[in-house]
Amino acid sequence: ATLGVEVRPLIFYTNHGAIKFNVWDTAGQEKFGGLRDGYYIQGQCAIIMFDVTSRVTYKNVPNWHRDLTRVCENIPIVLCGNKVDIKDRKVKPKAITFHRKKNLQYYDISAKSN
């Protein structure tokens, strides 16, 4: 589990050179909500991630999206449902509709199994 805020630089090597992607992981902890806007400043893209084994994390997606777009306006954003490797899925695929309203790409993912 992430406590506080973790920053992990990821470097992707592309045909256009290296791209550094700084991942600011607040782990969705609401006590860091007031600080989160500071992390969004100068953001150029975003991944909003929720846990498919926890409905409350999906319920927070609209708030995270609202805060992000208020600070960063028109950046590319994707939505990811994480932990799809776990059998006890609470947020079913048909319940995941927020991305359609906001015209976002959606991906089922597992950080554990890549």
XYZ file of C-alpha atoms in Angstrom, residues 25-69:
45
model
C 0.601 8.136 -6.760
C -1.653 9.460 -3.987
C -3.264 6.006 -3.740
C -6.654 7.732 -3.757
C -6.289 8.714 -0.121
C -8.795 11.502 0.403
C -6.758 13.103 3.196
C -4.347 14.168 0.449
C -7.166 15.754 -1.574
C -6.126 19.297 -0.704
C -2.584 18.613 -1.850
C -3.567 16.835 -5.051
C -4.180 20.021 -7.068
C -0.526 20.927 -6.548
C 0.508 17.685 -8.207
C -1.783 18.336 -11.164
C -0.215 21.708 -12.035
C 1.675 21.441 -15.341
C 0.378 17.895 -15.845
C 0.441 17.004 -19.540
C -1.506 13.743 -19.378
C -3.128 11.560 -16.733
C -4.184 8.056 -15.851
C -7.117 7.857 -13.457
C -6.985 4.452 -11.815
C -9.531 2.704 -9.627
C -9.656 -0.723 -7.993
C -12.224 -3.095 -9.554
C -12.452 -4.919 -6.192
C -13.612 -1.714 -4.430
C -16.775 0.109 -5.533
C -15.891 3.226 -3.510
C -12.789 3.811 -5.651
C -14.933 3.842 -8.805
C -17.367 6.256 -7.134
C -14.427 8.672 -6.663
C -13.528 8.699 -10.380
C -15.841 11.657 -11.265
C -14.308 13.745 -8.437
C -10.746 12.949 -9.507
C -11.629 13.745 -13.120
C -13.308 17.034 -12.159
C -10.319 18.173 -10.079
C -7.860 17.151 -12.773
C -9.658 18.929 -15.608
